[in-house]
CSV table of C-alpha atoms in Angstrom, one decimal:
chain,number,residue,atom,x,y,z
A,1,MET,CA,-48.1,-3.8,2.1
A,2,HIS,CA,-51.3,-1.5,-0.7
A,3,ARG,CA,-49.5,-1.2,-3.5
A,4,ARG,CA,-48.8,2.2,-5.1
A,5,SER,CA,-51.8,3.0,-8.2
A,6,GLY,CA,-49.3,3.8,-11.4
A,7,HIS,CA,-50.4,8.0,-10.6
A,8,GLU,CA,-48.6,7.8,-7.4
A,9,LEU,CA,-45.4,5.6,-8.3
A,10,ASP,CA,-45.0,8.0,-11.3
A,11,GLN,CA,-45.5,11.1,-9.1
A,12,LEU,CA,-42.3,9.3,-6.4
A,13,ILE,CA,-40.0,8.7,-9.4
A,14,THR,CA,-40.7,12.3,-10.5
A,15,ASP,CA,-39.6,13.6,-7.3
A,16,VAL,CA,-36.9,11.7,-6.7
A,17,GLU,CA,-35.2,12.5,-10.5
A,18,TRP,CA,-36.3,16.1,-9.1
A,19,ALA,CA,-34.4,16.2,-6.1
A,20,MET,CA,-31.4,14.3,-8.0
A,21,ALA,CA,-30.8,17.0,-10.1
A,22,GLN,CA,-31.4,19.7,-7.1
A,23,ARG,CA,-28.7,17.8,-5.8
A,24,PHE,CA,-30.5,17.1,-2.7
A,25,PRO,CA,-28.2,15.8,0.6
A,26,ALA,CA,-28.0,12.2,0.6
A,27,ARG,CA,-29.8,12.8,4.2
A,28,ASP,CA,-33.0,13.5,2.0
A,29,LEU,CA,-32.4,11.3,-1.0
A,30,VAL,CA,-31.9,7.8,0.9
A,31,PRO,CA,-35.3,8.0,2.3
A,32,MET,CA,-37.3,8.9,-0.9
A,33,LEU,CA,-35.0,6.4,-2.7
A,34,GLU,CA,-36.2,4.4,0.3
A,35,ASN,CA,-39.8,4.8,-0.6
A,36,LEU,CA,-39.7,4.4,-4.0
A,37,VAL,CA,-37.7,0.9,-3.5
A,38,LYS,CA,-41.0,-0.7,-1.1
A,39,ALA,CA,-43.8,0.8,-3.9
A,40,ALA,CA,-42.0,-0.5,-7.0
A,41,PRO,CA,-42.7,-3.5,-8.4
A,42,SER,CA,-40.4,-6.1,-7.8
A,43,GLY,CA,-38.3,-6.5,-11.2
A,44,SER,CA,-39.3,-3.0,-12.2
A,45,GLU,CA,-37.1,-0.1,-14.0
A,46,ALA,CA,-38.2,1.5,-11.5
A,47,ALA,CA,-37.8,-0.9,-8.5
A,48,TYR,CA,-34.0,-1.5,-9.8
A,49,PHE,CA,-33.1,2.8,-10.6
A,50,ALA,CA,-34.0,3.2,-6.3
A,51,LYS,CA,-31.4,0.4,-5.8
A,52,LEU,CA,-28.6,1.9,-7.5
A,53,GLN,CA,-29.1,5.0,-6.9
A,54,LEU,CA,-29.7,3.8,-3.2
A,55,ALA,CA,-26.2,1.7,-3.7
A,56,GLU,CA,-23.9,4.1,-5.3
A,57,LEU,CA,-25.3,7.2,-1.8
A,58,THR,CA,-24.8,4.5,1.0
A,59,VAL,CA,-22.3,2.5,-0.6
A,60,MET,CA,-18.8,4.5,1.3
A,61,LYS,CA,-21.4,4.3,4.9
A,62,ALA,CA,-23.0,0.7,4.5
A,63,PRO,CA,-20.9,-1.6,2.0
A,64,TRP,CA,-22.7,-4.5,2.9
A,65,ARG,CA,-26.0,-3.1,1.8
A,66,ALA,CA,-25.0,-1.4,-1.5
A,67,ALA,CA,-23.3,-4.7,-2.6
A,68,ARG,CA,-26.7,-6.9,-2.0
A,69,LEU,CA,-28.6,-3.6,-3.6
A,70,ALA,CA,-26.7,-4.0,-6.4
A,71,ARG,CA,-26.6,-8.0,-6.8
A,72,ASP,CA,-30.2,-6.9,-6.8
A,73,VAL,CA,-30.4,-4.5,-9.7
A,74,LEU,CA,-28.3,-7.4,-11.7
A,75,ALA,CA,-30.2,-10.1,-11.2
A,76,GLY,CA,-32.3,-8.0,-13.8
A,77,GLY,CA,-29.5,-7.2,-15.9
A,78,GLU,CA,-25.7,-6.0,-17.1
A,79,ARG,CA,-25.6,-2.7,-15.8
A,80,ASP,CA,-21.7,-1.3,-15.9
A,81,ARG,CA,-22.8,1.1,-12.5
A,82,ALA,CA,-24.1,-2.0,-11.3
A,83,TRP,CA,-20.9,-3.9,-11.3
A,84,ALA,CA,-19.0,-0.4,-10.5
A,85,VAL,CA,-21.0,-0.2,-6.9
A,86,LEU,CA,-20.2,-3.6,-6.0
A,87,ALA,CA,-16.6,-3.2,-6.7
A,88,LEU,CA,-16.0,0.0,-4.4
A,89,ALA,CA,-18.1,-2.2,-1.7
A,90,HIS,CA,-16.2,-4.9,-2.0
A,91,THR,CA,-12.9,-2.9,-1.5
A,92,LEU,CA,-14.4,-1.0,1.3
A,93,LEU,CA,-15.2,-4.5,3.0
A,94,GLY,CA,-11.9,-5.6,2.2
A,95,HIS,CA,-12.2,-8.4,-0.9
A,96,TYR,CA,-10.1,-7.4,-3.5
A,97,ARG,CA,-10.3,-10.0,-5.7
A,98,ILE,CA,-13.5,-10.2,-6.0
A,99,ALA,CA,-13.8,-6.4,-6.6
A,100,ALA,CA,-11.2,-6.2,-9.4
A,101,ARG,CA,-13.6,-9.1,-10.6
A,102,SER,CA,-16.7,-6.8,-10.4
A,103,TYR,CA,-14.8,-3.7,-12.4
A,104,ARG,CA,-13.6,-6.0,-15.0
A,105,ARG,CA,-17.2,-6.6,-15.8
A,106,ALA,CA,-18.0,-3.0,-15.6
A,107,LEU,CA,-14.7,-1.9,-17.6
A,108,ALA,CA,-16.2,-5.0,-20.4
A,109,LEU,CA,-19.9,-3.1,-21.0
A,110,ALA,CA,-18.1,0.6,-20.8
A,111,PRO,CA,-14.3,0.3,-21.6
A,112,GLU,CA,-13.2,3.4,-22.1
A,113,CYS,CA,-14.9,4.6,-18.2
A,114,ALA,CA,-11.8,6.7,-16.9
A,115,VAL,CA,-12.9,6.1,-13.0
A,116,TYR,CA,-13.4,2.3,-13.7
A,117,LEU,CA,-9.9,1.6,-14.8
A,118,HIS,CA,-8.2,3.7,-11.9
A,119,ASN,CA,-10.1,2.2,-9.5
A,120,LEU,CA,-9.1,-1.1,-11.3
A,121,GLY,CA,-5.6,-0.2,-11.5
A,122,HIS,CA,-4.9,1.3,-8.3
A,123,LEU,CA,-6.8,-1.9,-6.6
A,124,LEU,CA,-4.5,-3.7,-8.6
A,125,ASP,CA,-1.2,-1.4,-7.8
A,126,ILE,CA,-2.0,-0.7,-3.9
A,127,GLY,CA,-4.8,-4.2,-2.7
A,128,LEU,CA,-3.2,-7.1,-4.4
A,129,ASN,CA,0.1,-5.7,-5.1
A,130,ARG,CA,0.4,-6.3,-8.7
A,131,PRO,CA,1.9,-3.0,-10.5
A,132,ARG,CA,2.4,-4.2,-13.5
A,133,ASP,CA,-1.0,-5.5,-14.0
A,134,ALA,CA,-2.0,-1.9,-12.8
A,135,VAL,CA,0.0,0.1,-15.1
A,136,GLY,CA,-1.9,-0.1,-18.0
A,137,TYR,CA,-5.1,0.3,-16.9
A,138,LEU,CA,-3.7,3.7,-15.2
A,139,ALA,CA,-2.2,4.9,-18.1
A,140,ARG,CA,-5.7,4.7,-19.7
A,141,ALA,CA,-7.6,6.2,-17.3
A,142,HIS,CA,-4.8,9.2,-17.6
A,143,ARG,CA,-5.4,9.6,-20.6
A,144,GLY,CA,-9.2,9.7,-20.6
A,145,LEU,CA,-8.6,11.7,-18.0
A,146,PRO,CA,-5.1,13.8,-18.4
A,147,ASP,CA,-6.2,16.6,-15.7
A,148,GLU,CA,-6.8,14.9,-12.7
A,149,PRO,CA,-4.5,14.0,-9.8
A,150,GLU,CA,-6.2,11.5,-8.0
A,151,ILE,CA,-5.1,9.4,-11.8
A,152,ALA,CA,-1.9,10.8,-11.8
A,153,SER,CA,-0.5,10.2,-8.8
A,154,SER,CA,-2.0,6.6,-9.2
A,155,TYR,CA,-0.4,5.9,-12.2
A,156,ALA,CA,3.0,8.0,-11.1
A,157,HIS,CA,2.8,5.2,-8.1
A,158,ALA,CA,2.7,2.0,-9.9
A,159,LEU,CA,5.3,3.6,-11.9
A,160,ALA,CA,7.9,4.6,-9.0
A,161,ARG,CA,7.2,0.5,-8.0
A,162,LEU,CA,8.3,-0.6,-11.5
A,163,GLY,CA,11.7,1.7,-10.7
A,164,GLN,CA,10.5,3.4,-13.5
A,165,LEU,CA,11.3,7.1,-10.7
A,166,THR,CA,11.6,9.4,-13.8
A,167,GLU,CA,8.3,9.4,-15.0
A,168,ALA,CA,6.5,8.6,-12.1
A,169,ARG,CA,7.7,12.2,-10.8
A,170,LYS,CA,6.9,13.9,-14.1
A,171,LEU,CA,3.8,13.0,-13.5
A,172,LEU,CA,3.8,13.4,-10.1
A,173,SER,CA,5.4,16.5,-10.2
A,174,ARG,CA,2.6,17.7,-13.0
A,175,ALA,CA,-0.8,16.5,-10.6
A,176,VAL,CA,0.4,18.1,-7.2
A,177,ARG,CA,2.0,21.3,-9.2
A,178,ASP,CA,5.2,20.9,-6.9
A,179,PRO,CA,8.8,19.1,-7.7
A,180,GLU,CA,9.5,19.2,-4.5
A,181,ARG,CA,6.3,18.0,-2.4
A,182,ALA,CA,6.6,15.4,-5.7
A,183,ASP,CA,9.6,14.2,-4.3
A,184,ARG,CA,8.8,14.2,-0.9
A,185,LEU,CA,5.8,11.7,-1.8
A,186,LEU,CA,8.4,9.1,-3.8
A,187,ALA,CA,10.5,9.4,-0.8
A,188,GLU,CA,7.5,8.3,1.1
A,189,TRP,CA,6.6,5.9,-1.0
A,190,ARG,CA,9.6,3.6,-1.5
A,191,GLU,CA,9.9,3.4,2.3
A,192,GLU,CA,6.4,2.0,2.7
A,193,THR,CA,6.2,0.0,-0.1
A,194,PRO,CA,9.5,-2.1,-2.6
A,195,ILE,CA,10.4,-1.4,-5.7
A,196,LEU,CA,9.5,-4.2,-7.4
A,197,SER,CA,12.7,-5.5,-9.8
A,198,GLY,CA,12.9,-6.7,-13.3
């Protein structure tokens, strides 16, 4: 395979960074990143950069491939975003325990990241049926991003499952900006998943 010169590689990186700054859609960015992965020397920062971006862009459609790319990046050193994309990939693949471990590794590197806190908490509540373990992570996520409705709803869900319905309703009403809708959601949740006792 023809190895790109340093100048050509720098130009590819510049092009990718420019396209990302311009918010190019994934359909345009993915081929550019794939070219960069092929052109960059194995184990280089350019290769890790391209693989991580590619993993993040493709995880929803190709979780297995994204997991492999994230593992390649982690072989070069700890990166919270690589652990997070690996966690999301495993969540989508139904490997919830591995996903939870990966989110914990991401949080070890970025302990206040509300998105990681939320994703781990939601996974513990819904995927692993452990709302008691989830609630602390969700509370921290909510403190970090108090105006994010999805986080507030996940926190309310875990609280409701633990029987803390008053607090859950208050949170949910603010999140959905509609007390009646909050009551309907709480009723649906009670039908779908049991409230845990004690």
